[in-house]
XYZ file of C-alpha atoms in Angstrom:
716
model
C 78.643 126.200 14.741
C 76.276 127.440 12.080
C 73.549 125.577 10.810
C 75.214 124.489 7.743
C 78.152 123.141 9.315
C 75.985 120.806 11.612
C 75.742 117.174 10.249
C 72.679 116.977 8.821
C 69.758 114.826 10.529
C 69.160 111.629 9.005
C 65.517 110.907 8.465
C 64.772 107.360 9.617
C 64.014 104.941 6.690
C 60.247 104.242 6.740
C 60.852 100.650 5.665
C 63.166 100.098 8.423
C 61.048 101.760 10.747
C 57.916 99.828 9.672
C 60.264 96.614 10.138
C 61.201 97.506 13.654
C 57.689 98.532 14.620
C 56.602 95.166 13.364
C 58.964 93.118 14.987
C 58.532 94.856 18.415
C 54.773 94.581 17.824
C 55.030 90.775 17.232
C 57.607 90.470 20.117
C 55.299 92.128 22.383
C 52.167 90.020 21.172
C 51.415 87.097 23.424
C 51.111 83.728 22.135
C 47.725 82.612 21.056
C 46.115 80.227 23.046
C 43.602 77.743 22.198
C 43.283 75.681 18.968
C 44.896 77.727 16.160
C 45.805 75.519 13.205
C 45.573 78.000 10.370
C 48.206 80.910 11.384
C 47.770 84.524 10.260
C 49.348 85.787 7.113
C 52.386 88.188 7.544
C 52.221 91.322 5.477
C 54.523 91.551 2.457
C 57.353 93.599 2.390
C 56.495 95.516 -0.366
C 53.154 96.600 1.411
C 54.965 97.381 4.544
C 57.189 99.794 2.679
C 54.450 101.361 0.677
C 52.512 101.757 3.961
C 55.616 103.180 5.415
C 56.055 105.857 2.922
C 52.498 106.990 2.854
C 52.644 107.381 6.671
C 55.685 109.396 6.923
C 55.176 112.882 8.324
C 51.954 111.331 10.063
C 51.503 112.039 13.528
C 52.152 109.359 16.506
C 48.189 109.755 16.905
C 47.606 108.469 13.261
C 49.718 105.445 13.783
C 48.111 104.259 16.740
C 44.784 104.542 15.118
C 46.244 102.138 12.165
C 47.687 99.596 14.500
C 44.217 99.621 16.682
C 42.407 98.846 13.362
C 44.791 96.153 12.212
C 44.168 94.261 15.638
C 40.620 94.568 15.335
C 40.875 92.921 11.931
C 42.935 90.002 13.355
C 40.444 89.473 16.109
C 37.676 89.358 13.975
C 39.425 86.534 11.710
C 40.266 84.488 14.665
C 36.728 84.686 16.062
C 35.488 83.744 12.489
C 38.086 80.807 12.521
C 36.754 79.517 15.780
C 33.303 79.642 14.639
C 33.992 77.806 11.256
C 36.220 75.165 12.748
C 39.970 74.721 12.734
C 41.556 73.638 9.511
C 43.904 70.792 8.944
C 46.291 72.664 6.619
C 48.302 75.699 6.713
C 46.956 76.666 3.324
C 43.501 78.106 3.196
C 42.112 75.380 0.850
C 38.467 75.591 -0.633
C 36.550 72.422 -0.516
C 33.302 71.618 -2.079
C 30.335 71.000 0.159
C 29.782 67.401 1.160
C 26.027 66.110 0.480
C 23.667 66.944 3.573
C 26.565 68.787 5.216
C 26.495 72.206 6.451
C 30.010 72.328 7.279
C 32.738 74.243 4.921
C 35.351 71.836 5.931
C 36.321 68.260 7.014
C 38.000 67.192 9.914
C 40.306 64.032 10.025
C 37.670 62.441 12.689
C 34.404 64.160 11.037
C 32.051 66.366 12.791
C 28.793 64.776 14.019
C 26.952 67.873 14.451
C 26.949 68.917 10.677
C 27.443 65.379 9.357
C 24.546 63.747 11.358
C 21.928 63.728 8.566
C 24.293 61.890 6.434
C 25.218 59.546 9.460
C 21.576 58.839 9.767
C 20.756 58.125 5.999
C 23.674 55.571 5.528
C 22.965 53.600 8.855
C 19.091 53.512 7.800
C 19.959 52.154 4.257
C 22.376 49.681 5.949
C 19.551 48.502 8.669
C 16.996 48.186 6.009
C 19.380 46.025 3.896
C 20.203 44.130 7.301
C 16.565 43.534 8.104
C 16.053 42.291 4.335
C 19.100 39.832 4.799
C 17.505 38.511 8.179
C 13.983 38.161 7.080
C 15.211 36.299 4.114
C 17.379 34.013 6.150
C 14.394 33.391 8.532
C 12.114 32.429 5.646
C 14.577 30.148 4.449
C 15.924 28.675 7.631
C 12.891 28.830 9.631
C 9.344 29.646 8.132
C 10.206 27.432 5.151
C 12.840 25.417 5.993
C 11.137 22.148 5.697
C 10.508 22.988 2.165
C 13.893 23.349 1.153
C 15.357 20.784 3.019
C 13.022 18.349 1.317
C 14.120 19.667 -2.026
C 17.786 19.011 -1.110
C 17.166 15.638 0.011
C 15.336 14.767 -3.204
C 18.489 15.267 -5.122
C 20.816 13.221 -2.962
C 18.377 10.910 -0.994
C 15.380 8.838 -1.816
C 13.008 6.329 0.067
C 13.257 3.010 -0.906
C 10.393 0.379 0.153
C 10.953 -2.621 1.898
C 8.454 -5.371 0.903
C 7.446 -7.189 3.708
C 7.145 -10.971 3.423
C 3.505 -11.913 3.109
C 2.310 -14.579 5.636
C 1.527 -18.468 4.559
C -1.883 -19.822 4.659
C -1.379 -23.546 5.951
C -3.829 -26.292 6.710
C -4.772 -27.662 9.890
C -1.506 -29.721 10.117
C 0.659 -26.633 9.069
C 1.259 -27.606 5.629
C 1.514 -24.623 3.257
C -1.506 -23.927 0.872
C -0.313 -20.555 -0.114
C 3.356 -19.155 0.139
C 5.308 -16.288 -1.180
C 8.272 -17.065 -3.093
C 10.943 -14.712 -3.753
C 11.509 -14.050 -7.615
C 13.514 -11.558 -9.577
C 13.223 -9.848 -12.857
C 16.426 -8.834 -14.702
C 16.346 -5.871 -17.188
C 18.825 -3.916 -19.417
C 18.619 -0.304 -20.380
C 20.359 -0.062 -24.012
C 20.283 3.782 -23.213
C 22.009 3.596 -19.937
C 24.502 1.261 -21.499
C 25.136 3.524 -24.566
C 25.664 6.678 -22.211
C 28.066 5.104 -20.333
C 30.036 3.583 -23.097
C 30.300 7.034 -24.840
C 31.438 8.621 -21.468
C 34.067 6.476 -20.872
C 35.526 7.102 -24.299
C 35.103 10.872 -23.856
C 37.138 10.424 -20.668
C 39.892 8.657 -22.548
C 39.962 11.226 -25.262
C 40.154 14.590 -22.994
C 42.843 13.227 -20.600
C 45.856 12.323 -22.991
C 48.474 13.188 -20.180
C 46.904 10.735 -17.401
C 48.058 7.306 -18.739
C 46.783 5.434 -15.334
C 43.179 7.078 -15.931
C 43.202 5.979 -19.584
C 44.187 2.360 -18.355
C 41.179 2.265 -15.784
C 38.791 3.650 -18.524
C 39.961 1.026 -20.894
C 39.304 -1.593 -18.584
C 35.963 -0.675 -17.791
C 35.392 -0.381 -21.480
C 36.813 -4.189 -21.897
C 34.181 -5.304 -19.269
C 31.417 -3.783 -21.329
C 31.575 -6.541 -23.815
C 28.119 -7.551 -24.858
C 29.113 -10.980 -25.366
C 29.469 -11.589 -21.585
C 26.185 -10.413 -20.953
C 24.483 -12.537 -23.726
C 25.940 -15.842 -22.665
C 24.989 -15.113 -19.076
C 21.225 -14.277 -19.936
C 21.480 -16.897 -22.710
C 20.102 -14.396 -25.126
C 21.549 -13.524 -28.964
C 24.523 -11.190 -28.736
C 23.139 -9.681 -31.972
C 19.864 -8.642 -30.086
C 21.955 -6.603 -27.360
C 24.125 -4.872 -30.105
C 21.122 -3.784 -32.118
C 19.388 -2.379 -29.004
C 22.355 -0.328 -28.171
C 23.316 0.651 -31.466
C 26.861 1.620 -30.629
C 28.398 4.115 -33.034
C 32.253 4.396 -32.738
C 32.915 6.916 -35.249
C 30.905 9.733 -33.732
C 32.717 12.558 -31.782
C 32.147 11.679 -28.246
C 33.478 15.145 -26.978
C 30.450 16.651 -28.927
C 27.569 16.387 -26.278
C 24.754 16.949 -29.243
C 26.416 14.018 -31.325
C 26.429 11.687 -28.409
C 22.639 12.684 -27.397
C 21.577 11.861 -31.140
C 23.264 8.587 -31.089
C 21.887 7.259 -27.788
C 19.029 4.520 -28.334
C 15.391 6.094 -28.276
C 11.856 4.720 -28.658
C 10.631 1.531 -27.513
C 12.850 -0.775 -25.643
C 15.367 1.802 -25.279
C 15.190 1.879 -21.521
C 13.739 -1.589 -20.744
C 14.649 -4.813 -22.162
C 13.802 -7.955 -20.377
C 16.623 -10.417 -19.535
C 15.298 -12.878 -17.170
C 11.592 -12.651 -16.075
C 10.335 -13.872 -12.786
C 13.188 -16.284 -12.078
C 14.585 -17.437 -8.751
C 17.316 -15.150 -7.099
C 20.061 -17.780 -7.664
C 19.362 -17.507 -11.667
C 19.175 -13.612 -11.394
C 22.365 -13.548 -9.502
C 24.103 -15.081 -12.844
C 23.518 -11.927 -14.464
C 23.530 -9.235 -12.082
C 26.747 -10.416 -10.526
C 28.330 -9.184 -13.879
C 28.050 -5.548 -12.640
C 27.134 -4.483 -15.984
C 26.091 -0.980 -16.810
C 22.607 -0.875 -17.837
C 21.444 -4.027 -15.871
C 18.991 -3.759 -13.231
C 17.433 -6.042 -10.935
C 14.105 -5.974 -9.233
C 13.319 -8.595 -6.167
C 9.648 -9.418 -5.445
C 7.562 -12.011 -4.041
C 5.293 -14.175 -6.257
C 2.401 -16.099 -4.349
C 2.431 -19.761 -4.894
C -0.406 -22.349 -4.041
C 0.941 -25.792 -3.944
C -2.706 -27.410 -4.303
C -4.166 -24.961 -6.722
C -7.526 -26.324 -7.991
C -8.871 -27.976 -4.848
C -8.302 -24.709 -2.848
C -8.598 -21.997 -5.649
C -12.183 -20.725 -4.551
C -11.439 -20.988 -0.964
C -8.140 -19.423 -0.735
C -8.853 -16.733 -3.465
C -6.041 -15.298 -5.649
C -3.835 -12.163 -5.737
C -4.137 -9.178 -7.956
C -2.486 -6.249 -8.794
C -3.233 -3.130 -6.414
C -4.123 0.138 -8.482
C -3.075 2.279 -5.709
C 0.307 0.934 -5.083
C 3.007 3.013 -7.339
C 5.091 0.089 -7.151
C 2.680 -2.193 -8.714
C 2.308 -4.446 -5.405
C -0.084 -7.371 -5.255
C -3.209 -7.810 -2.647
C -5.633 -10.427 -1.972
C -8.677 -9.937 -4.481
C -10.876 -13.039 -3.210
C -11.345 -15.721 -0.517
C -9.212 -16.114 2.330
C -6.571 -13.965 0.724
C -8.949 -10.978 0.401
C -10.512 -11.804 3.916
C -7.459 -11.808 6.033
C -5.371 -9.229 3.612
C -4.213 -6.859 6.710
C -2.875 -9.840 8.681
C -1.345 -11.588 5.751
C 0.371 -8.397 4.028
C 1.825 -7.176 7.201
C 3.476 -3.544 6.572
C 6.317 -2.568 4.110
C 9.226 -1.028 5.638
C 10.767 2.353 4.155
C 14.612 3.075 4.234
C 16.164 6.256 3.167
C 19.187 5.694 1.067
C 21.739 8.195 -0.181
C 22.093 8.512 -4.165
C 24.808 9.365 -6.360
C 24.674 11.903 -9.472
C 23.346 8.807 -11.715
C 20.848 8.016 -9.067
C 22.564 4.900 -7.984
C 21.956 3.823 -4.451
C 25.192 4.278 -2.279
C 24.241 3.141 1.224
C 21.349 3.361 3.604
C 21.315 6.367 5.742
C 18.476 5.037 8.147
C 15.254 3.085 8.810
C 12.003 5.356 8.289
C 9.441 2.473 9.032
C 10.382 -0.777 10.072
C 9.135 -3.547 8.138
C 6.627 -5.882 9.651
C 6.164 -9.420 8.098
C 2.811 -10.704 7.564
C 1.107 -13.100 10.127
C 0.465 -16.749 9.213
C -3.003 -17.875 8.645
C -3.803 -21.442 9.724
C -6.942 -23.111 8.316
C -9.086 -25.709 9.781
C -8.839 -27.415 6.225
C -7.062 -30.968 6.052
C -5.417 -30.745 2.651
C -5.627 -34.519 2.393
C -9.286 -34.512 2.563
C -9.592 -31.198 0.543
C -7.919 -32.912 -2.171
C -10.030 -36.242 -2.066
C -12.945 -34.204 -2.117
C -12.419 -32.194 -5.017
C -11.113 -35.346 -7.115
C -14.428 -37.101 -6.293
C -16.374 -33.937 -6.913
C -14.513 -33.535 -10.378
C -15.453 -37.332 -11.293
C -18.962 -37.068 -10.602
C -19.220 -33.644 -12.227
C -17.408 -35.388 -15.612
C -19.112 -38.649 -15.495
C -22.681 -37.214 -14.708
C -22.015 -34.465 -17.177
C -23.103 -31.763 -14.542
C -22.862 -27.966 -14.408
C -20.819 -28.307 -11.378
C -20.544 -29.946 -8.153
C -19.520 -28.779 -4.658
C -19.224 -30.222 -1.036
C -17.770 -29.932 2.495
C -16.757 -31.765 5.356
C -17.271 -30.166 8.979
C -16.124 -31.592 12.610
C -19.394 -32.134 14.453
C -17.715 -31.227 18.038
C -16.124 -28.002 16.913
C -17.751 -26.759 13.845
C -14.440 -26.930 11.984
C -14.577 -27.093 8.062
C -12.278 -29.978 7.359
C -12.805 -29.764 3.550
C -14.426 -27.213 0.911
C -14.234 -27.303 -2.512
C -15.987 -26.883 -5.827
C -15.588 -28.153 -9.431
C -14.603 -26.882 -12.012
C -12.010 -25.113 -10.634
C -8.957 -23.138 -11.972
C -5.376 -23.024 -11.637
C -4.603 -20.184 -9.160
C -1.013 -19.949 -10.258
C -2.438 -19.335 -13.882
C -5.274 -16.776 -13.659
C -5.567 -17.106 -17.225
C -7.673 -20.013 -16.613
C -10.047 -18.347 -14.491
C -13.660 -17.368 -15.455
C -16.757 -15.899 -13.627
C -18.048 -19.262 -13.011
C -15.076 -21.454 -12.175
C -13.944 -18.814 -9.437
C -17.264 -19.002 -7.541
C -17.101 -20.619 -4.191
C -20.503 -22.230 -4.483
C -20.651 -24.024 -1.188
C -21.088 -20.318 0.382
C -22.160 -18.054 -2.386
C -24.543 -19.828 -4.360
C -28.270 -20.178 -2.682
C -30.778 -22.990 -3.980
C -34.057 -24.695 -3.199
C -32.901 -27.705 -1.027
C -35.733 -30.059 -1.373
C -36.011 -32.894 0.932
C -32.892 -32.401 2.855
C -35.082 -30.097 4.981
C -37.429 -32.695 6.105
C -35.561 -33.798 9.227
C -36.239 -30.337 10.575
C -39.968 -30.723 9.734
C -39.764 -33.734 12.116
C -37.742 -31.558 14.639
C -40.726 -29.302 14.478
C -43.331 -32.068 14.860
C -41.502 -33.437 17.824
C -40.739 -30.192 19.563
C -44.481 -29.271 19.114
C -45.574 -32.198 21.375
C -48.283 -33.143 19.040
C -46.023 -35.948 17.470
C -43.745 -38.622 18.869
C -41.122 -40.762 16.833
C -44.126 -43.701 16.824
C -46.803 -41.369 15.426
C -48.373 -42.568 12.252
C -49.349 -40.245 9.540
C -52.000 -41.411 6.821
C -50.484 -40.557 3.256
C -53.396 -42.348 1.212
C -53.535 -42.239 -1.578
C -50.100 -41.072 -2.260
C -50.977 -37.332 -2.923
C -52.892 -34.155 -1.427
C -54.508 -31.290 -3.056
C -53.678 -27.777 -1.256
C -54.935 -24.690 -2.607
C -55.365 -26.187 -6.085
C -51.845 -28.013 -6.339
C -51.451 -31.650 -5.694
C -48.682 -32.948 -3.803
C -47.477 -36.449 -4.513
C -45.247 -39.218 -3.181
C -43.400 -41.379 -5.849
C -45.793 -44.103 -4.653
C -48.560 -44.663 -2.034
C -46.814 -45.246 1.358
C -50.116 -45.666 3.205
C -49.770 -44.982 7.374
C -46.035 -44.534 7.987
C -44.078 -43.375 11.101
C -41.769 -40.568 11.346
C -38.689 -42.907 10.473
C -40.425 -44.097 7.151
C -41.280 -40.498 6.552
C -37.536 -39.964 6.065
C -36.400 -43.017 4.803
C -38.929 -42.959 1.779
C -38.852 -39.043 1.741
C -42.808 -38.630 1.677
C -43.591 -35.108 0.745
C -47.471 -35.955 1.615
C -46.548 -36.837 5.305
C -44.345 -33.499 5.639
C -47.100 -31.518 4.223
C -50.114 -32.771 6.734
C -47.512 -32.204 9.581
C -46.899 -28.583 8.184
C -50.569 -28.326 8.017
C -51.363 -29.564 11.521
C -48.782 -27.031 13.291
C -49.149 -23.303 13.611
C -48.090 -21.325 10.272
C -44.455 -20.493 11.550
C -43.690 -23.762 13.578
C -41.688 -25.095 10.345
C -39.786 -21.794 9.313
C -39.423 -21.197 13.021
C -37.347 -24.586 13.583
C -35.331 -23.796 10.176
C -34.320 -20.392 11.558
C -33.027 -21.931 14.698
C -31.109 -24.246 12.867
C -29.233 -21.229 11.099
C -31.145 -21.048 7.890
C -32.271 -17.372 6.475
C -28.790 -15.924 7.924
C -25.210 -15.920 7.002
C -22.881 -18.541 8.788
C -20.100 -17.347 11.298
C -17.507 -17.787 8.453
C -18.477 -14.305 7.008
C -16.767 -15.298 3.910
C -16.825 -12.703 1.200
C -19.907 -13.079 -0.847
C -21.705 -15.522 1.219
C -25.150 -15.980 0.956
C -27.707 -15.658 3.414
C -30.397 -17.570 2.181
C -34.289 -16.963 2.570
C -36.851 -18.381 4.921
C -40.051 -16.667 4.610
C -42.516 -17.169 7.316
C -46.052 -18.190 5.514
C -49.248 -16.617 6.906
C -52.196 -18.495 8.062
C -54.034 -18.802 4.794
C -50.790 -19.295 2.740
C -51.509 -23.310 2.990
C -49.560 -23.921 -0.063
C -46.396 -22.155 1.296
C -46.795 -23.553 4.463
C -46.944 -27.196 2.840
C -43.913 -26.351 0.229
C -41.489 -25.221 3.003
C -41.904 -28.479 4.648
C -40.514 -30.475 2.079
C -37.719 -27.978 0.898
C -39.204 -25.684 -1.540
C -40.158 -22.000 -1.451
C -36.851 -21.228 0.696
C -33.281 -20.731 -0.326
C -30.207 -22.142 1.374
C -26.517 -22.482 1.153
C -24.477 -25.994 1.424
C -22.588 -24.230 4.386
C -26.160 -23.793 6.274
C -26.978 -27.430 5.455
C -23.571 -28.606 6.844
C -24.144 -26.533 9.812
C -27.707 -27.599 10.560
C -26.702 -31.563 10.038
C -23.782 -30.824 12.524
C -26.308 -29.244 15.136
C -28.472 -32.493 14.954
C -25.485 -34.597 14.890
C -24.132 -32.939 18.094
C -27.344 -33.791 20.052
C -29.325 -30.409 19.350
C -26.081 -28.044 19.696
C -25.132 -25.784 17.016
C -21.569 -24.774 16.800
C -20.377 -21.880 14.724
C -18.580 -22.788 11.589
C -14.927 -21.805 11.348
C -12.302 -21.932 8.937
C -9.383 -20.580 10.976
C -7.792 -22.858 13.376
C -7.853 -21.569 16.947
C -6.563 -22.932 20.257
C -10.178 -22.180 21.717
C -13.178 -23.815 20.777
C -16.161 -21.725 20.210
C -18.918 -22.555 22.684
C -21.935 -23.977 21.166
C -25.737 -23.155 21.594
C -28.298 -25.632 22.313
C -31.301 -25.314 20.068
C -33.096 -28.632 20.636
C -33.370 -31.438 23.359
C -30.688 -33.867 23.001
C -33.007 -37.005 22.837
C -35.151 -35.388 20.325
C -32.055 -34.631 18.129
C -30.595 -38.016 18.386
C -33.785 -39.814 17.803
C -33.689 -37.838 14.237
C -30.264 -39.239 13.661
C -31.240 -42.743 14.318
C -34.240 -42.007 11.906
C -31.931 -40.794 8.952
C -29.911 -44.077 9.664
C -32.513 -45.765 7.569
C -32.016 -43.595 4.833
C -28.647 -45.555 3.898
C -30.009 -48.964 4.989
C -31.841 -51.326 2.595
C -34.817 -49.748 1.350
C -33.565 -46.106 1.778
C -32.873 -43.678 -0.951
C -29.210 -43.515 -0.536
C -27.936 -46.924 0.195
C -24.868 -46.065 -1.841
C -23.750 -43.704 0.807
C -23.290 -46.283 3.357
C -19.777 -47.366 4.575
C -19.016 -50.896 5.851
C -18.137 -50.834 9.411
C -19.815 -47.782 10.314
C -23.575 -46.639 10.697
C -24.144 -43.548 8.437
C -27.066 -41.413 8.858
C -28.050 -38.808 6.118
C -30.912 -37.559 3.821
C -31.000 -37.150 0.038
C -32.729 -34.163 -1.682
C -33.796 -34.313 -5.387
C -35.162 -31.193 -6.580
C -36.338 -29.568 -9.671
C -34.369 -26.689 -10.949
C -35.934 -23.249 -11.216
C -36.827 -22.266 -14.715
C -35.882 -18.504 -15.135
C -38.878 -17.978 -17.332
C -41.248 -19.301 -14.793
C -41.844 -22.786 -12.892
C -39.495 -25.796 -13.056
C -37.792 -27.684 -15.680
C -39.054 -30.693 -16.104
C -35.728 -32.539 -17.112
C -33.199 -30.601 -14.984
C -32.749 -31.647 -11.316
C -30.187 -30.521 -8.314
C -29.092 -33.727 -6.184
C -27.995 -32.843 -2.490
C -27.119 -35.419 0.020
C -26.233 -34.654 3.837
C -25.070 -37.179 6.130
C -23.028 -38.004 9.154
C -20.847 -40.608 10.376
C -20.539 -42.546 12.711
C -24.446 -42.591 13.771
C -23.801 -43.712 17.227
C -21.474 -41.044 17.963
C -21.231 -38.674 15.057
C -17.764 -37.128 14.482
C -17.986 -35.691 10.862
C -20.848 -34.184 8.642
C -20.621 -34.178 4.896
C -22.897 -32.430 2.351
C -22.435 -32.958 -1.385
C -24.286 -31.174 -4.142
C -24.404 -32.053 -7.928
C -26.144 -29.375 -10.351
C -28.015 -30.766 -13.019
C -26.814 -33.994 -13.642
C -27.436 -35.379 -17.205
C -26.773 -39.011 -16.538
C -28.661 -39.995 -13.327
C -30.939 -37.988 -11.565
C -31.595 -39.125 -8.056
C -29.208 -37.860 -5.190
C -28.675 -41.168 -3.820
C -27.038 -42.307 -7.251
C -24.919 -39.273 -7.802
C -24.237 -37.283 -4.612
C -24.581 -40.554 -2.402
C -21.547 -42.307 -3.525
C -19.429 -39.124 -3.450
C -20.424 -38.804 0.279
C -19.408 -42.531 0.722
C -15.846 -42.226 -0.898
C -15.091 -38.881 1.030
C -16.098 -39.932 4.582
C -14.676 -43.588 4.218
C -11.241 -41.766 3.680
C -12.156 -39.224 6.289
C -12.724 -41.731 8.947
C -10.021 -43.584 8.317
C -7.592 -40.508 8.510
C -8.851 -39.511 11.939
C -8.694 -43.000 13.334
C -12.698 -42.977 14.148
C -13.665 -46.481 15.939
C -16.101 -48.739 13.744
C -19.363 -48.837 15.167
C -20.850 -51.626 12.931
C -19.399 -55.133 12.113
C -18.022 -55.371 8.902
C -19.487 -57.316 6.139
C -18.226 -60.460 4.981
C -18.597 -61.630 1.189
């Protein structure tokens, strides 16, 4: 066949060939292994067709080269994907780079390799914040926990003081001399009352849909009727109404209006209703449970026998260091034994509400320790009798003051000690600087002739004299260093007993000048003069005894009859008790104990008792203190009438001090008494002023203690 008859050869379609080649190529390609998330894009049909036409007529070598080139591009892309990381989406999304991240994409689980800086920064900030929180918590709960705990407790708790009961002061027979009586003061706060009133009305107004609540509020308002409070406190109701100044026309829901209507100024928070009344009387008001009513309980010191004991027991005064205005002993036994009497206040932790009202006691912080009772050696019966006699002589003789004490010879116990004028220790408005002085213990004075028994004691102790030794007092006077010492009359030659009976200054002077310079003062000091007694009473005087020198003959003479030295009534009583006890000195005591303090012998028994017998002549006929004698008892004692010192120098010519010191019964002394009357304007001699006081007090004392008679009773 000719070439024209042959079927024309069909040239394959380039697009079809390209598709077949692509299909074959993809079929022959092995599936990619590994993590491939972003698939390769297939070339578009348009591009394949165009490429096929472009390649028509090219050789097989050209096709092979093109295939190799595409394969290389594909492998390069795969390698790049592995380097950058796999993608989660089939689309090639462009993402903004995260801060501190070098990765170009984000995976569902994150990539630590590229996010480590961001990771560290976030955790660093978190750790810093955590450290600050831990530090703050440590500061609050550990380092400064107590401070904040205390601050919190102040808001809901408070410490209430439980006042301890002050101990009693009793006499030797357990009769009360000072007791603490419970009292109460009830006050009213108009400000608190008005605030509560307006608050109840406000609650009623703002709760119109709560009838039960309104009923309760109305009931409380009805109970706030001031007429009830006025009747219980026995005060005019108008006084309460004026103090509260309730205004029913204000808007109680307006806080500023209520604040302006509340009472202010003096008395708005404190209006006394009952002042210092018994708890039973206070209960009549406090039981009303009235808003704004407050009760304060305390103890008031009370003295059943005030005037006789005021200077001895002392008094109570406000303690400036006590925030609650408590009282403490300010003088006398109250001050001296303050710690034992007061005890210790207790402290209780209480829970408070929002209005600072006490809800309940939480716990006892410090236990309350009641004060101890102090039993004194004082016999209240003798004390009263002594005071009345001192008052009597003081008023009758128009004296400045008078004082005295009674002592038990065998124990040194003070049975009575009082001073006139006195004051009512239950009413300190009567107290002055003069009448509060316990003159028997505080005031010192020149004793005068009551010191002559100790001059006789020094003479007997020296061995130069006996009880029968005679002393020439002619002509009734003696010159010493330009001074003339006189007796009231010329006694002639006298013995020791007459020296005491007639109170001879000349005889005492001759004894003193015949002994060593320190003989008299040494004996006086042995009997306790010149130093405080064992009472150690606050403000007690120690007296003054100066030992004269060899050439001081005038001083040597004057100390022998009680001038030129200073003593207290207590020292005189202690010294005479030593004589009465046979030369044994017992320390004085005001506090009752079961154990008697041992005495100290300072003089031979025989010598001491011989002086006691000499002193009996003083109260016998012819003596200077006959008025001190007691029917049925032998009484020994000595008077002392001395001139008072003139502050401008020398001595007053018309002012005297009268002292009498004595003991009974003289056969076996039980009691010693010393009486002093300062500057009597009626009679001037101790035997006529102080002697009768001793008589009246000692007679009753001997009867009270059932001391047997030692002398026949006189018959009329």
